[in-house]
Amino acid sequence: MMMSLMDAIGGTMDQAPEFGPGEHLLVWALRRMVKGKDYGPLVGREFADTCGEDGREVLATLHTFLLALIHTCRRELSIGHPGCPSLTADERQVLLLVAAAQNGKDAQFDAQLRWLAAEEDRAALAMTARALAFALRHNQLTLTPPASQLPTTCEREALSA
């Protein structure tokens, strides 16, 4: 029997107590998708396990958000390696954007958009970020903004890779 993602990451919860299942799922899927790992069946099964019958739609919404992020971002993002226990600064920015959208923090949402995307591209990123925030919240995956922290060894390795 295969261990689910939530079981596998259960041991890391002590290191980041503010990190819930939504943050773990989002970062894990983001890393798998961006790093080009064979994410299809594994990520699809995790979203189905977590979101039930909405799993495919939530995953499609995440995919659409990532495409918008890639095409609107001011620069190439730093994404950590799958399995790395620390967040990169850019992963934190993405979580902050989606968390702000979920929690109705419009000023923070706008600030994150300004940081990530040029003015002419913000509308597309805002629309997909809000759609992702809604899809996650609808499936009881409420994000909490991650605490700030200094770059770790894992992050520095990801930046140089």
mmCIF file of C-alpha atoms in Angstrom:
data_model
loop_
_atom_site.group_PDB
_atom_site.id
_atom_site.type_symbol
_atom_site.label_atom_id
_atom_site.label_comp_id
_atom_site.label_asym_id
_atom_site.label_seq_id
_atom_site.Cartn_x
_atom_site.Cartn_y
_atom_site.Cartn_z
ATOM 1 C CA MET A 1 0.000 0.000 0.000
ATOM 2 C CA MET A 2 1.374 3.404 -0.980
ATOM 3 C CA MET A 3 1.683 6.146 1.590
ATOM 4 C CA SER A 4 -0.362 9.249 0.804
ATOM 5 C CA LEU A 5 1.227 12.672 0.587
ATOM 6 C CA MET A 6 -0.425 13.782 3.812
ATOM 7 C CA ASP A 7 1.006 10.726 5.613
ATOM 8 C CA ALA A 8 4.448 11.316 4.121
ATOM 9 C CA ILE A 9 4.594 14.954 5.179
ATOM 10 C CA GLY A 10 3.044 14.351 8.580
ATOM 11 C CA GLY A 11 6.502 14.153 10.163
ATOM 12 C CA THR A 12 7.462 17.645 8.981
ATOM 13 C CA MET A 13 4.530 19.397 10.633
ATOM 14 C CA ASP A 14 6.569 20.050 13.801
ATOM 15 C CA GLN A 15 9.049 22.125 11.807
ATOM 16 C CA ALA A 16 6.338 24.373 10.328
ATOM 17 C CA PRO A 17 3.270 24.285 12.592
ATOM 18 C CA GLU A 18 1.501 27.002 10.583
ATOM 19 C CA PHE A 19 1.670 24.794 7.502
ATOM 20 C CA GLY A 20 -1.584 22.977 6.876
ATOM 21 C CA PRO A 21 -2.654 20.396 4.298
ATOM 22 C CA GLY A 22 -3.481 23.105 1.744
ATOM 23 C CA GLU A 23 -0.006 24.612 1.837
ATOM 24 C CA HIS A 24 1.650 21.205 1.696
ATOM 25 C CA LEU A 25 -0.464 20.052 -1.233
ATOM 26 C CA LEU A 26 0.012 23.291 -3.151
ATOM 27 C CA VAL A 27 3.807 23.458 -2.707
ATOM 28 C CA TRP A 28 4.270 19.735 -3.342
ATOM 29 C CA ALA A 29 2.210 19.846 -6.556
ATOM 30 C CA LEU A 30 3.863 23.088 -7.687
ATOM 31 C CA ARG A 31 7.316 21.574 -7.271
ATOM 32 C CA ARG A 32 6.393 18.349 -9.041
ATOM 33 C CA MET A 33 4.840 20.233 -11.949
ATOM 34 C CA VAL A 34 7.569 22.859 -12.350
ATOM 35 C CA LYS A 35 10.514 20.491 -11.954
ATOM 36 C CA GLY A 36 9.115 18.286 -14.722
ATOM 37 C CA LYS A 37 8.716 15.200 -12.592
ATOM 38 C CA ASP A 38 6.223 12.601 -13.766
ATOM 39 C CA TYR A 39 3.407 14.264 -11.903
ATOM 40 C CA GLY A 40 0.331 13.124 -13.822
ATOM 41 C CA PRO A 41 -0.978 10.050 -11.984
ATOM 42 C CA LEU A 42 0.644 10.793 -8.617
ATOM 43 C CA VAL A 43 -0.517 14.398 -8.351
ATOM 44 C CA GLY A 44 -3.908 13.521 -9.818
ATOM 45 C CA ARG A 45 -4.428 10.791 -7.214
ATOM 46 C CA GLU A 46 -3.400 13.142 -4.393
ATOM 47 C CA PHE A 47 -5.878 15.789 -5.536
ATOM 48 C CA ALA A 48 -8.597 13.135 -5.867
ATOM 49 C CA ASP A 49 -7.822 11.857 -2.352
ATOM 50 C CA THR A 50 -7.825 15.378 -0.920
ATOM 51 C CA CYS A 51 -10.623 17.032 -2.906
ATOM 52 C CA GLY A 52 -12.819 14.063 -3.777
ATOM 53 C CA GLU A 53 -14.886 14.455 -6.909
ATOM 54 C CA ASP A 54 -13.533 18.017 -7.340
ATOM 55 C CA GLY A 55 -9.934 16.776 -7.533
ATOM 56 C CA ARG A 56 -9.567 16.993 -11.309
ATOM 57 C CA GLU A 57 -11.054 20.494 -11.427
ATOM 58 C CA VAL A 58 -8.890 21.772 -8.581
ATOM 59 C CA LEU A 59 -5.790 20.326 -10.254
ATOM 60 C CA ALA A 60 -6.811 21.907 -13.578
ATOM 61 C CA THR A 61 -7.256 25.240 -11.774
ATOM 62 C CA LEU A 62 -3.769 24.921 -10.266
ATOM 63 C CA HIS A 63 -2.360 24.101 -13.696
ATOM 64 C CA THR A 64 -4.061 27.177 -15.198
ATOM 65 C CA PHE A 65 -2.720 29.342 -12.361
ATOM 66 C CA LEU A 66 0.812 28.035 -12.928
ATOM 67 C CA LEU A 67 0.592 28.756 -16.658
ATOM 68 C CA ALA A 68 -0.557 32.304 -15.899
ATOM 69 C CA LEU A 69 2.209 32.697 -13.320
ATOM 70 C CA ILE A 70 4.880 31.482 -15.748
ATOM 71 C CA HIS A 71 3.675 33.790 -18.521
ATOM 72 C CA THR A 72 3.123 36.889 -16.371
ATOM 73 C CA CYS A 73 5.993 36.694 -13.907
ATOM 74 C CA ARG A 74 8.573 39.466 -14.034
ATOM 75 C CA ARG A 75 11.442 36.978 -13.764
ATOM 76 C CA GLU A 76 12.151 33.275 -13.509
ATOM 77 C CA LEU A 77 10.898 31.932 -10.187
ATOM 78 C CA SER A 78 12.966 29.925 -7.743
ATOM 79 C CA ILE A 79 11.153 26.703 -6.947
ATOM 80 C CA GLY A 80 12.518 24.195 -4.455
ATOM 81 C CA HIS A 81 13.188 20.567 -5.171
ATOM 82 C CA PRO A 82 10.458 18.054 -4.310
ATOM 83 C CA GLY A 83 11.118 16.788 -0.805
ATOM 84 C CA CYS A 84 12.988 19.873 0.409
ATOM 85 C CA PRO A 85 11.457 20.860 3.779
ATOM 86 C CA SER A 86 11.997 24.615 3.311
ATOM 87 C CA LEU A 87 10.174 27.101 1.127
ATOM 88 C CA THR A 88 11.933 29.339 -1.362
ATOM 89 C CA ALA A 89 11.152 33.050 -1.229
ATOM 90 C CA ASP A 90 9.135 32.733 -4.444
ATOM 91 C CA GLU A 91 7.104 29.814 -3.107
ATOM 92 C CA ARG A 92 6.322 31.989 -0.081
ATOM 93 C CA GLN A 93 5.161 34.777 -2.418
ATOM 94 C CA VAL A 94 2.833 32.387 -4.252
ATOM 95 C CA LEU A 95 1.377 31.112 -0.968
ATOM 96 C CA LEU A 96 0.933 34.687 0.250
ATOM 97 C CA LEU A 97 -0.902 35.590 -2.973
ATOM 98 C CA VAL A 98 -3.340 32.684 -2.755
ATOM 99 C CA ALA A 99 -3.799 33.073 1.024
ATOM 100 C CA ALA A 100 -4.561 36.786 0.604
ATOM 101 C CA ALA A 101 -7.153 35.951 -2.053
ATOM 102 C CA GLN A 102 -8.764 33.356 0.222
ATOM 103 C CA ASN A 103 -8.821 35.604 3.260
ATOM 104 C CA GLY A 104 -10.094 38.767 1.573
ATOM 105 C CA LYS A 105 -6.871 40.716 2.187
ATOM 106 C CA ASP A 106 -7.129 42.912 -0.887
ATOM 107 C CA ALA A 107 -4.177 45.196 -0.091
ATOM 108 C CA GLN A 108 -1.860 42.234 0.459
ATOM 109 C CA PHE A 109 -3.227 40.520 -2.666
ATOM 110 C CA ASP A 110 -2.500 43.629 -4.749
ATOM 111 C CA ALA A 111 0.986 43.939 -3.257
ATOM 112 C CA GLN A 112 1.775 40.318 -4.112
ATOM 113 C CA LEU A 113 0.466 40.833 -7.654
ATOM 114 C CA ARG A 114 2.691 43.900 -8.071
ATOM 115 C CA TRP A 115 5.678 41.918 -6.865
ATOM 116 C CA LEU A 116 5.066 38.971 -9.178
ATOM 117 C CA ALA A 117 3.678 40.436 -12.412
ATOM 118 C CA ALA A 118 4.010 43.513 -14.590
ATOM 119 C CA GLU A 119 1.022 45.864 -14.631
ATOM 120 C CA GLU A 120 -0.318 44.744 -18.007
ATOM 121 C CA ASP A 121 -0.276 41.084 -16.892
ATOM 122 C CA ARG A 122 -1.802 41.397 -13.419
ATOM 123 C CA ALA A 123 -5.426 40.857 -14.418
ATOM 124 C CA ALA A 124 -4.764 37.357 -15.783
ATOM 125 C CA LEU A 125 -2.735 36.342 -12.742
ATOM 126 C CA ALA A 126 -5.310 37.836 -10.358
ATOM 127 C CA MET A 127 -8.162 35.938 -12.025
ATOM 128 C CA THR A 128 -6.391 32.570 -11.875
ATOM 129 C CA ALA A 129 -5.118 33.148 -8.318
ATOM 130 C CA ARG A 130 -8.649 33.944 -7.127
ATOM 131 C CA ALA A 131 -10.012 30.878 -8.923
ATOM 132 C CA LEU A 132 -7.394 28.687 -7.231
ATOM 133 C CA ALA A 133 -8.087 30.287 -3.853
ATOM 134 C CA PHE A 134 -11.810 29.601 -4.257
ATOM 135 C CA ALA A 135 -11.273 26.004 -5.409
ATOM 136 C CA LEU A 136 -9.015 25.255 -2.448
ATOM 137 C CA ARG A 137 -11.338 26.923 0.078
ATOM 138 C CA HIS A 138 -14.352 25.107 -1.392
ATOM 139 C CA ASN A 139 -12.517 21.873 -0.539
ATOM 140 C CA GLN A 140 -11.668 22.980 3.030
ATOM 141 C CA LEU A 141 -8.047 23.770 2.156
ATOM 142 C CA THR A 142 -7.646 27.187 3.743
ATOM 143 C CA LEU A 143 -4.171 28.650 3.438
ATOM 144 C CA THR A 144 -2.378 30.514 6.194
ATOM 145 C CA PRO A 145 0.322 32.929 5.063
ATOM 146 C CA PRO A 146 3.738 31.366 5.766
ATOM 147 C CA ALA A 147 6.035 32.936 8.333
ATOM 148 C CA SER A 148 9.002 34.826 6.979
ATOM 149 C CA GLN A 149 12.325 33.153 7.369
ATOM 150 C CA LEU A 150 15.855 33.546 6.084
ATOM 151 C CA PRO A 151 16.946 31.440 3.098
ATOM 152 C CA THR A 152 18.053 27.972 4.063
ATOM 153 C CA THR A 153 20.732 25.719 2.621
ATOM 154 C CA CYS A 154 18.033 23.904 0.657
ATOM 155 C CA GLU A 155 16.839 27.188 -0.865
ATOM 156 C CA ARG A 156 20.344 28.295 -1.770
ATOM 157 C CA GLU A 157 20.889 24.939 -3.524
ATOM 158 C CA ALA A 158 17.628 25.402 -5.433
ATOM 159 C CA LEU A 159 18.712 28.864 -6.555
ATOM 160 C CA SER A 160 21.991 27.558 -7.932
ATOM 161 C CA ALA A 161 20.511 24.478 -9.615
#
